[in-house]
Amino acid sequence: MTNANLPRRSWIQRWHVKGFGWTALMVLLLIGSSKMTDVNVGMFFSNLDQFADLIVRMSNPTWDYLSVIIQPLIETIQMAILGTTIGTIFAIPFALMAAGNLVHNKFLRGFDRLVLDLVRTLPDLLLAAIFVAIFGIGSTAGVITLAIFSFGMISKLFYEVIETIDMGPLEAMESVGASKITIIWYAVLPQIMNQFVSYFLYTLEINVRASTVLGYLGAGGIGVYLQRSLNEFNYGATAVIILATIVVVLIIDGISNHLRRVLL
């Protein structure tokens, strides 16, 4: 019997074969990774009783503690807004210089992208630890950390958007001798403003969550109180902090989504 006469497998049979192959490969990779990193998966299941005990201790929140954390919560939001705004202000010129369709000097563009790559390689937790050591415990370290994190992230997103714009308006303004700043203001920014606003709001959402973790290292905000409550085994206060943080994040997300719909 020739190959032409063999019955053709249905797409369901082919999907099952490929699915089994990919599943087996993923299982092997997980097992190999756990062996190389000495991850004890069994320990997770053996300690579930401790996890359940912690949940039980946090099931009775100390609601009186809510009045204590209102101001730190506001400080956390302020840190996120300040850090995102400062980072965005510095990111815009760097993004313009990193865009290949605006800057044709390969050395300048390459150096600019190298700086952005180096900034993005620094974890925010490492930055927070460094700035806490320099400026001490407080919101200053948190704002600077979030500003650097926002700068690296937004500049990358911004220059990738800039490189996708329509070059027709730019070429038309260049033909009449318009300056570089005039071209950017009237031909570039109108095309990318919607994406800029969207990325700014997206980074703000991330920074609201990140500021809570940074505060745990002493970088100001609600995280300082979270660390204190855990160190004192005051799980009722910890539960209040976690619930309040979740509510604030949900509110910020809702406001951000509404602004996207209105502005975009």
PDB file of C-alpha atoms in Angstrom:
ATOM      1  CA  MET A   1       0.000   0.000   0.000  1.00  0.00           C
ATOM      2  CA  THR A   2       1.435   3.410  -0.953  1.00  0.00           C
ATOM      3  CA  ASN A   3       1.454   6.442   1.321  1.00  0.00           C
ATOM      4  CA  ALA A   4      -1.280   8.025  -0.811  1.00  0.00           C
ATOM      5  CA  ASN A   5      -3.646   5.180   0.076  1.00  0.00           C
ATOM      6  CA  LEU A   6      -3.014   5.435   3.848  1.00  0.00           C
ATOM      7  CA  PRO A   7      -5.942   6.947   5.787  1.00  0.00           C
ATOM      8  CA  ARG A   8      -5.299  10.545   6.795  1.00  0.00           C
ATOM      9  CA  ARG A   9      -5.452  11.232  10.528  1.00  0.00           C
ATOM     10  CA  SER A  10      -8.092  13.666  11.651  1.00  0.00           C
ATOM     11  CA  TRP A  11      -7.127  17.015  13.173  1.00  0.00           C
ATOM     12  CA  ILE A  12      -8.333  15.723  16.552  1.00  0.00           C
ATOM     13  CA  GLN A  13      -5.885  12.804  16.405  1.00  0.00           C
ATOM     14  CA  ARG A  14      -3.039  15.091  15.348  1.00  0.00           C
ATOM     15  CA  TRP A  15      -3.901  17.522  18.144  1.00  0.00           C
ATOM     16  CA  HIS A  16      -3.840  14.702  20.713  1.00  0.00           C
ATOM     17  CA  VAL A  17      -0.401  13.559  19.552  1.00  0.00           C
ATOM     18  CA  LYS A  18       1.051  17.080  19.642  1.00  0.00           C
ATOM     19  CA  GLY A  19      -0.651  17.835  22.946  1.00  0.00           C
ATOM     20  CA  PHE A  20       0.774  14.710  24.560  1.00  0.00           C
ATOM     21  CA  GLY A  21       4.244  15.514  23.233  1.00  0.00           C
ATOM     22  CA  TRP A  22       4.227  19.101  24.540  1.00  0.00           C
ATOM     23  CA  THR A  23       2.800  17.987  27.893  1.00  0.00           C
ATOM     24  CA  ALA A  24       5.494  15.339  28.302  1.00  0.00           C
ATOM     25  CA  LEU A  25       8.170  17.890  27.398  1.00  0.00           C
ATOM     26  CA  MET A  26       6.844  20.419  29.950  1.00  0.00           C
ATOM     27  CA  VAL A  27       6.743  17.759  32.685  1.00  0.00           C
ATOM     28  CA  LEU A  28      10.337  16.757  31.936  1.00  0.00           C
ATOM     29  CA  LEU A  29      11.452  20.406  32.007  1.00  0.00           C
ATOM     30  CA  LEU A  30       9.705  20.993  35.334  1.00  0.00           C
ATOM     31  CA  ILE A  31      11.240  17.892  36.882  1.00  0.00           C
ATOM     32  CA  GLY A  32      14.692  18.758  35.554  1.00  0.00           C
ATOM     33  CA  SER A  33      14.417  22.372  36.747  1.00  0.00           C
ATOM     34  CA  SER A  34      13.321  21.315  40.240  1.00  0.00           C
ATOM     35  CA  LYS A  35      16.250  18.901  40.454  1.00  0.00           C
ATOM     36  CA  MET A  36      18.799  21.510  39.349  1.00  0.00           C
ATOM     37  CA  THR A  37      17.456  24.195  41.702  1.00  0.00           C
ATOM     38  CA  ASP A  38      16.885  21.817  44.667  1.00  0.00           C
ATOM     39  CA  VAL A  39      13.176  22.706  44.817  1.00  0.00           C
ATOM     40  CA  ASN A  40      11.355  20.397  47.212  1.00  0.00           C
ATOM     41  CA  VAL A  41       7.824  20.176  45.853  1.00  0.00           C
ATOM     42  CA  GLY A  42       6.803  17.761  48.599  1.00  0.00           C
ATOM     43  CA  MET A  43       7.617  20.377  51.237  1.00  0.00           C
ATOM     44  CA  PHE A  44       4.864  22.588  49.821  1.00  0.00           C
ATOM     45  CA  PHE A  45       2.212  19.967  50.460  1.00  0.00           C
ATOM     46  CA  SER A  46       3.652  18.924  53.818  1.00  0.00           C
ATOM     47  CA  ASN A  47       3.442  22.530  55.086  1.00  0.00           C
ATOM     48  CA  LEU A  48      -0.129  23.160  53.989  1.00  0.00           C
ATOM     49  CA  ASP A  49      -1.234  22.812  57.614  1.00  0.00           C
ATOM     50  CA  GLN A  50       0.945  25.806  58.551  1.00  0.00           C
ATOM     51  CA  PHE A  51      -0.573  27.783  55.699  1.00  0.00           C
ATOM     52  CA  ALA A  52      -4.059  26.905  56.909  1.00  0.00           C
ATOM     53  CA  ASP A  53      -3.095  27.913  60.469  1.00  0.00           C
ATOM     54  CA  LEU A  54      -1.903  31.311  59.206  1.00  0.00           C
ATOM     55  CA  ILE A  55      -5.156  31.849  57.314  1.00  0.00           C
ATOM     56  CA  VAL A  56      -7.125  31.016  60.462  1.00  0.00           C
ATOM     57  CA  ARG A  57      -5.124  33.562  62.470  1.00  0.00           C
ATOM     58  CA  MET A  58      -5.802  36.215  59.840  1.00  0.00           C
ATOM     59  CA  SER A  59      -9.504  35.400  59.621  1.00  0.00           C
ATOM     60  CA  ASN A  60     -10.267  37.798  62.479  1.00  0.00           C
ATOM     61  CA  PRO A  61      -9.058  41.224  61.243  1.00  0.00           C
ATOM     62  CA  THR A  62      -8.347  43.944  63.784  1.00  0.00           C
ATOM     63  CA  TRP A  63     -10.567  46.606  62.238  1.00  0.00           C
ATOM     64  CA  ASP A  64      -9.448  49.245  64.752  1.00  0.00           C
ATOM     65  CA  TYR A  65      -6.087  49.160  62.990  1.00  0.00           C
ATOM     66  CA  LEU A  66      -7.717  50.639  59.899  1.00  0.00           C
ATOM     67  CA  SER A  67      -7.453  54.174  61.297  1.00  0.00           C
ATOM     68  CA  VAL A  68      -3.704  53.678  61.706  1.00  0.00           C
ATOM     69  CA  ILE A  69      -3.025  52.728  58.074  1.00  0.00           C
ATOM     70  CA  ILE A  70      -5.141  55.351  56.273  1.00  0.00           C
ATOM     71  CA  GLN A  71      -2.258  57.814  56.065  1.00  0.00           C
ATOM     72  CA  PRO A  72       0.294  55.171  54.954  1.00  0.00           C
ATOM     73  CA  LEU A  73      -2.146  54.071  52.244  1.00  0.00           C
ATOM     74  CA  ILE A  74      -2.412  57.637  50.971  1.00  0.00           C
ATOM     75  CA  GLU A  75       1.376  57.877  51.088  1.00  0.00           C
ATOM     76  CA  THR A  76       1.628  54.699  49.009  1.00  0.00           C
ATOM     77  CA  ILE A  77      -0.630  56.161  46.318  1.00  0.00           C
ATOM     78  CA  GLN A  78       1.312  59.434  46.348  1.00  0.00           C
ATOM     79  CA  MET A  79       4.574  57.520  45.944  1.00  0.00           C
ATOM     80  CA  ALA A  80       3.185  55.688  42.913  1.00  0.00           C
ATOM     81  CA  ILE A  81       1.915  58.879  41.274  1.00  0.00           C
ATOM     82  CA  LEU A  82       5.120  60.827  41.911  1.00  0.00           C
ATOM     83  CA  GLY A  83       7.394  57.988  40.828  1.00  0.00           C
ATOM     84  CA  THR A  84       5.431  57.339  37.637  1.00  0.00           C
ATOM     85  CA  THR A  85       5.262  61.030  36.715  1.00  0.00           C
ATOM     86  CA  ILE A  86       8.953  61.706  37.308  1.00  0.00           C
ATOM     87  CA  GLY A  87       9.956  58.572  35.422  1.00  0.00           C
ATOM     88  CA  THR A  88       7.705  59.497  32.490  1.00  0.00           C
ATOM     89  CA  ILE A  89       9.132  63.029  32.243  1.00  0.00           C
ATOM     90  CA  PHE A  90      12.657  61.652  31.866  1.00  0.00           C
ATOM     91  CA  ALA A  91      11.533  58.753  29.656  1.00  0.00           C
ATOM     92  CA  ILE A  92      10.050  60.909  26.880  1.00  0.00           C
ATOM     93  CA  PRO A  93      13.320  62.484  25.607  1.00  0.00           C
ATOM     94  CA  PHE A  94      15.182  59.176  25.945  1.00  0.00           C
ATOM     95  CA  ALA A  95      12.443  57.398  23.997  1.00  0.00           C
ATOM     96  CA  LEU A  96      12.641  59.992  21.231  1.00  0.00           C
ATOM     97  CA  MET A  97      16.422  59.568  20.984  1.00  0.00           C
ATOM     98  CA  ALA A  98      16.106  55.756  20.929  1.00  0.00           C
ATOM     99  CA  ALA A  99      13.634  55.681  18.028  1.00  0.00           C
ATOM    100  CA  GLY A 100      15.347  54.587  14.833  1.00  0.00           C
ATOM    101  CA  ASN A 101      13.007  56.532  12.551  1.00  0.00           C
ATOM    102  CA  LEU A 102      13.760  59.833  14.329  1.00  0.00           C
ATOM    103  CA  VAL A 103      17.454  59.542  15.199  1.00  0.00           C
ATOM    104  CA  HIS A 104      19.659  58.267  12.382  1.00  0.00           C
ATOM    105  CA  ASN A 105      22.918  58.529  14.327  1.00  0.00           C
ATOM    106  CA  LYS A 106      23.605  54.873  15.168  1.00  0.00           C
ATOM    107  CA  PHE A 107      26.132  55.695  17.893  1.00  0.00           C
ATOM    108  CA  LEU A 108      23.773  58.057  19.738  1.00  0.00           C
ATOM    109  CA  ARG A 109      20.819  55.694  19.339  1.00  0.00           C
ATOM    110  CA  GLY A 110      22.863  52.684  20.425  1.00  0.00           C
ATOM    111  CA  PHE A 111      24.244  54.464  23.488  1.00  0.00           C
ATOM    112  CA  ASP A 112      20.762  55.612  24.473  1.00  0.00           C
ATOM    113  CA  ARG A 113      19.355  52.095  24.176  1.00  0.00           C
ATOM    114  CA  LEU A 114      22.292  50.705  26.148  1.00  0.00           C
ATOM    115  CA  VAL A 115      21.476  53.075  29.011  1.00  0.00           C
ATOM    116  CA  LEU A 116      17.824  52.018  28.909  1.00  0.00           C
ATOM    117  CA  ASP A 117      18.805  48.337  28.883  1.00  0.00           C
ATOM    118  CA  LEU A 118      21.052  48.820  31.898  1.00  0.00           C
ATOM    119  CA  VAL A 119      18.300  50.596  33.807  1.00  0.00           C
ATOM    120  CA  ARG A 120      15.813  47.806  33.099  1.00  0.00           C
ATOM    121  CA  THR A 121      18.214  45.128  34.305  1.00  0.00           C
ATOM    122  CA  LEU A 122      18.191  46.555  37.848  1.00  0.00           C
ATOM    123  CA  PRO A 123      15.417  44.938  39.945  1.00  0.00           C
ATOM    124  CA  ASP A 124      13.205  47.391  41.799  1.00  0.00           C
ATOM    125  CA  LEU A 125      13.805  45.556  45.085  1.00  0.00           C
ATOM    126  CA  LEU A 126      17.560  46.012  44.685  1.00  0.00           C
ATOM    127  CA  LEU A 127      17.086  49.701  43.920  1.00  0.00           C
ATOM    128  CA  ALA A 128      14.866  50.076  46.980  1.00  0.00           C
ATOM    129  CA  ALA A 129      17.459  48.427  49.235  1.00  0.00           C
ATOM    130  CA  ILE A 130      20.186  50.723  47.880  1.00  0.00           C
ATOM    131  CA  PHE A 131      18.186  53.921  48.253  1.00  0.00           C
ATOM    132  CA  VAL A 132      16.957  52.980  51.730  1.00  0.00           C
ATOM    133  CA  ALA A 133      20.612  52.607  52.704  1.00  0.00           C
ATOM    134  CA  ILE A 134      21.365  56.044  51.180  1.00  0.00           C
ATOM    135  CA  PHE A 135      18.316  58.092  52.183  1.00  0.00           C
ATOM    136  CA  GLY A 136      17.076  56.063  55.145  1.00  0.00           C
ATOM    137  CA  ILE A 137      13.633  54.625  55.781  1.00  0.00           C
ATOM    138  CA  GLY A 138      10.928  56.754  54.201  1.00  0.00           C
ATOM    139  CA  SER A 139       9.060  57.633  51.050  1.00  0.00           C
ATOM    140  CA  THR A 140      12.029  59.362  49.384  1.00  0.00           C
ATOM    141  CA  ALA A 141      13.698  56.037  48.666  1.00  0.00           C
ATOM    142  CA  GLY A 142      10.406  54.631  47.365  1.00  0.00           C
ATOM    143  CA  VAL A 143       9.724  57.528  45.007  1.00  0.00           C
ATOM    144  CA  ILE A 144      13.239  57.411  43.518  1.00  0.00           C
ATOM    145  CA  THR A 145      12.994  53.634  43.073  1.00  0.00           C
ATOM    146  CA  LEU A 146       9.623  53.859  41.328  1.00  0.00           C
ATOM    147  CA  ALA A 147      10.851  56.752  39.173  1.00  0.00           C
ATOM    148  CA  ILE A 148      13.833  54.718  37.908  1.00  0.00           C
ATOM    149  CA  PHE A 149      11.666  51.644  37.368  1.00  0.00           C
ATOM    150  CA  SER A 150       9.069  53.715  35.486  1.00  0.00           C
ATOM    151  CA  PHE A 151      11.785  55.411  33.428  1.00  0.00           C
ATOM    152  CA  GLY A 152      13.176  52.105  32.182  1.00  0.00           C
ATOM    153  CA  MET A 153       9.796  50.567  31.461  1.00  0.00           C
ATOM    154  CA  ILE A 154       8.046  53.551  29.864  1.00  0.00           C
ATOM    155  CA  SER A 155      10.992  54.567  27.692  1.00  0.00           C
ATOM    156  CA  LYS A 156      11.090  51.069  26.181  1.00  0.00           C
ATOM    157  CA  LEU A 157       7.356  51.077  25.453  1.00  0.00           C
ATOM    158  CA  PHE A 158       7.439  54.648  24.150  1.00  0.00           C
ATOM    159  CA  TYR A 159      10.198  54.267  21.582  1.00  0.00           C
ATOM    160  CA  GLU A 160       8.697  51.049  20.246  1.00  0.00           C
ATOM    161  CA  VAL A 161       5.440  52.947  19.629  1.00  0.00           C
ATOM    162  CA  ILE A 162       7.310  55.839  18.015  1.00  0.00           C
ATOM    163  CA  GLU A 163       8.942  53.474  15.525  1.00  0.00           C
ATOM    164  CA  THR A 164       5.506  52.366  14.271  1.00  0.00           C
ATOM    165  CA  ILE A 165       4.160  55.825  13.377  1.00  0.00           C
ATOM    166  CA  ASP A 166       3.294  57.001   9.872  1.00  0.00           C
ATOM    167  CA  MET A 167       6.339  58.781   8.437  1.00  0.00           C
ATOM    168  CA  GLY A 168       4.328  60.730   5.860  1.00  0.00           C
ATOM    169  CA  PRO A 169       3.634  63.791   8.040  1.00  0.00           C
ATOM    170  CA  LEU A 170       7.273  63.885   9.184  1.00  0.00           C
ATOM    171  CA  GLU A 171       8.611  63.799   5.636  1.00  0.00           C
ATOM    172  CA  ALA A 172       6.175  66.528   4.589  1.00  0.00           C
ATOM    173  CA  MET A 173       7.307  68.838   7.401  1.00  0.00           C
ATOM    174  CA  GLU A 174      10.976  68.070   6.730  1.00  0.00           C
ATOM    175  CA  SER A 175      10.496  69.036   3.073  1.00  0.00           C
ATOM    176  CA  VAL A 176       9.403  72.531   4.095  1.00  0.00           C
ATOM    177  CA  GLY A 177      12.325  72.960   6.498  1.00  0.00           C
ATOM    178  CA  ALA A 178      10.589  72.479   9.831  1.00  0.00           C
ATOM    179  CA  SER A 179      12.804  72.108  12.883  1.00  0.00           C
ATOM    180  CA  LYS A 180      13.173  68.811  14.737  1.00  0.00           C
ATOM    181  CA  ILE A 181      11.210  70.051  17.736  1.00  0.00           C
ATOM    182  CA  THR A 182       8.386  71.309  15.503  1.00  0.00           C
ATOM    183  CA  ILE A 183       8.241  67.955  13.709  1.00  0.00           C
ATOM    184  CA  ILE A 184       8.065  66.054  17.001  1.00  0.00           C
ATOM    185  CA  TRP A 185       5.399  68.368  18.416  1.00  0.00           C
ATOM    186  CA  TYR A 186       3.088  68.438  15.393  1.00  0.00           C
ATOM    187  CA  ALA A 187       3.814  65.176  13.535  1.00  0.00           C
ATOM    188  CA  VAL A 188       4.965  62.661  16.164  1.00  0.00           C
ATOM    189  CA  LEU A 189       3.149  63.406  19.422  1.00  0.00           C
ATOM    190  CA  PRO A 190      -0.382  63.555  17.917  1.00  0.00           C
ATOM    191  CA  GLN A 191       0.080  60.033  16.540  1.00  0.00           C
ATOM    192  CA  ILE A 192       1.292  58.474  19.786  1.00  0.00           C
ATOM    193  CA  MET A 193      -0.469  60.472  22.498  1.00  0.00           C
ATOM    194  CA  ASN A 194      -3.179  57.844  23.021  1.00  0.00           C
ATOM    195  CA  GLN A 195      -0.613  55.084  23.511  1.00  0.00           C
ATOM    196  CA  PHE A 196       1.434  57.326  25.813  1.00  0.00           C
ATOM    197  CA  VAL A 197      -1.547  57.878  28.090  1.00  0.00           C
ATOM    198  CA  SER A 198      -2.359  54.171  28.095  1.00  0.00           C
ATOM    199  CA  TYR A 199       1.208  53.173  29.002  1.00  0.00           C
ATOM    200  CA  PHE A 200       1.385  55.842  31.712  1.00  0.00           C
ATOM    201  CA  LEU A 201      -1.778  54.542  33.361  1.00  0.00           C
ATOM    202  CA  TYR A 202      -0.597  50.949  33.028  1.00  0.00           C
ATOM    203  CA  THR A 203       2.709  51.789  34.726  1.00  0.00           C
ATOM    204  CA  LEU A 204       0.848  53.645  37.462  1.00  0.00           C
ATOM    205  CA  GLU A 205      -1.185  50.508  38.195  1.00  0.00           C
ATOM    206  CA  ILE A 206       2.003  48.464  38.482  1.00  0.00           C
ATOM    207  CA  ASN A 207       3.648  51.039  40.744  1.00  0.00           C
ATOM    208  CA  VAL A 208       0.707  51.081  43.163  1.00  0.00           C
ATOM    209  CA  ARG A 209       1.250  47.357  43.706  1.00  0.00           C
ATOM    210  CA  ALA A 210       5.041  47.627  43.699  1.00  0.00           C
ATOM    211  CA  SER A 211       5.085  50.436  46.262  1.00  0.00           C
ATOM    212  CA  THR A 212       3.505  48.087  48.797  1.00  0.00           C
ATOM    213  CA  VAL A 213       6.340  45.592  48.396  1.00  0.00           C
ATOM    214  CA  LEU A 214       8.987  48.321  48.373  1.00  0.00           C
ATOM    215  CA  GLY A 215       7.602  49.659  51.621  1.00  0.00           C
ATOM    216  CA  TYR A 216       8.257  46.285  53.165  1.00  0.00           C
ATOM    217  CA  LEU A 217      11.971  47.032  52.650  1.00  0.00           C
ATOM    218  CA  GLY A 218      11.589  50.380  54.382  1.00  0.00           C
ATOM    219  CA  ALA A 219      10.883  52.530  51.322  1.00  0.00           C
ATOM    220  CA  GLY A 220       7.832  54.164  52.895  1.00  0.00           C
ATOM    221  CA  GLY A 221       4.117  53.588  52.513  1.00  0.00           C
ATOM    222  CA  ILE A 222       1.917  50.810  53.804  1.00  0.00           C
ATOM    223  CA  GLY A 223       4.654  48.200  53.388  1.00  0.00           C
ATOM    224  CA  VAL A 224       6.439  49.475  56.505  1.00  0.00           C
ATOM    225  CA  TYR A 225       3.360  48.694  58.591  1.00  0.00           C
ATOM    226  CA  LEU A 226       2.991  45.329  56.877  1.00  0.00           C
ATOM    227  CA  GLN A 227       6.515  44.400  57.898  1.00  0.00           C
ATOM    228  CA  ARG A 228       5.894  45.615  61.444  1.00  0.00           C
ATOM    229  CA  SER A 229       2.699  43.627  61.865  1.00  0.00           C
ATOM    230  CA  LEU A 230       4.334  40.441  60.572  1.00  0.00           C
ATOM    231  CA  ASN A 231       7.376  40.858  62.805  1.00  0.00           C
ATOM    232  CA  GLU A 232       5.076  41.310  65.805  1.00  0.00           C
ATOM    233  CA  PHE A 233       2.918  38.308  64.762  1.00  0.00           C
ATOM    234  CA  ASN A 234      -0.076  40.652  64.758  1.00  0.00           C
ATOM    235  CA  TYR A 235      -1.932  38.753  62.049  1.00  0.00           C
ATOM    236  CA  GLY A 236      -5.202  40.596  62.666  1.00  0.00           C
ATOM    237  CA  ALA A 237      -3.490  43.856  61.675  1.00  0.00           C
ATOM    238  CA  THR A 238      -1.821  42.086  58.748  1.00  0.00           C
ATOM    239  CA  ALA A 239      -5.230  41.000  57.475  1.00  0.00           C
ATOM    240  CA  VAL A 240      -6.516  44.588  57.635  1.00  0.00           C
ATOM    241  CA  ILE A 241      -3.471  45.855  55.719  1.00  0.00           C
ATOM    242  CA  ILE A 242      -3.873  43.220  53.009  1.00  0.00           C
ATOM    243  CA  LEU A 243      -7.600  43.857  52.610  1.00  0.00           C
ATOM    244  CA  ALA A 244      -7.132  47.626  52.503  1.00  0.00           C
ATOM    245  CA  THR A 245      -4.378  47.276  49.907  1.00  0.00           C
ATOM    246  CA  ILE A 246      -6.580  45.068  47.734  1.00  0.00           C
ATOM    247  CA  VAL A 247      -9.401  47.611  47.892  1.00  0.00           C
ATOM    248  CA  VAL A 248      -7.060  50.477  46.957  1.00  0.00           C
ATOM    249  CA  VAL A 249      -5.584  48.521  44.030  1.00  0.00           C
ATOM    250  CA  LEU A 250      -9.058  47.655  42.740  1.00  0.00           C
ATOM    251  CA  ILE A 251     -10.115  51.304  42.955  1.00  0.00           C
ATOM    252  CA  ILE A 252      -6.975  52.451  41.123  1.00  0.00           C
ATOM    253  CA  ASP A 253      -7.549  49.822  38.436  1.00  0.00           C
ATOM    254  CA  GLY A 254     -11.157  50.937  38.024  1.00  0.00           C
ATOM    255  CA  ILE A 255     -10.210  54.607  37.730  1.00  0.00           C
ATOM    256  CA  SER A 256      -7.423  53.756  35.282  1.00  0.00           C
ATOM    257  CA  ASN A 257      -9.744  51.691  33.075  1.00  0.00           C
ATOM    258  CA  HIS A 258     -12.322  54.494  33.102  1.00  0.00           C
ATOM    259  CA  LEU A 259      -9.704  57.076  32.101  1.00  0.00           C
ATOM    260  CA  ARG A 260      -8.566  54.841  29.251  1.00  0.00           C
ATOM    261  CA  ARG A 261     -12.115  54.627  27.908  1.00  0.00           C
ATOM    262  CA  VAL A 262     -12.646  58.387  28.252  1.00  0.00           C
ATOM    263  CA  LEU A 263      -9.276  59.579  26.927  1.00  0.00           C
ATOM    264  CA  LEU A 264      -8.645  56.920  24.304  1.00  0.00           C
TER     265      LEU A 264
END
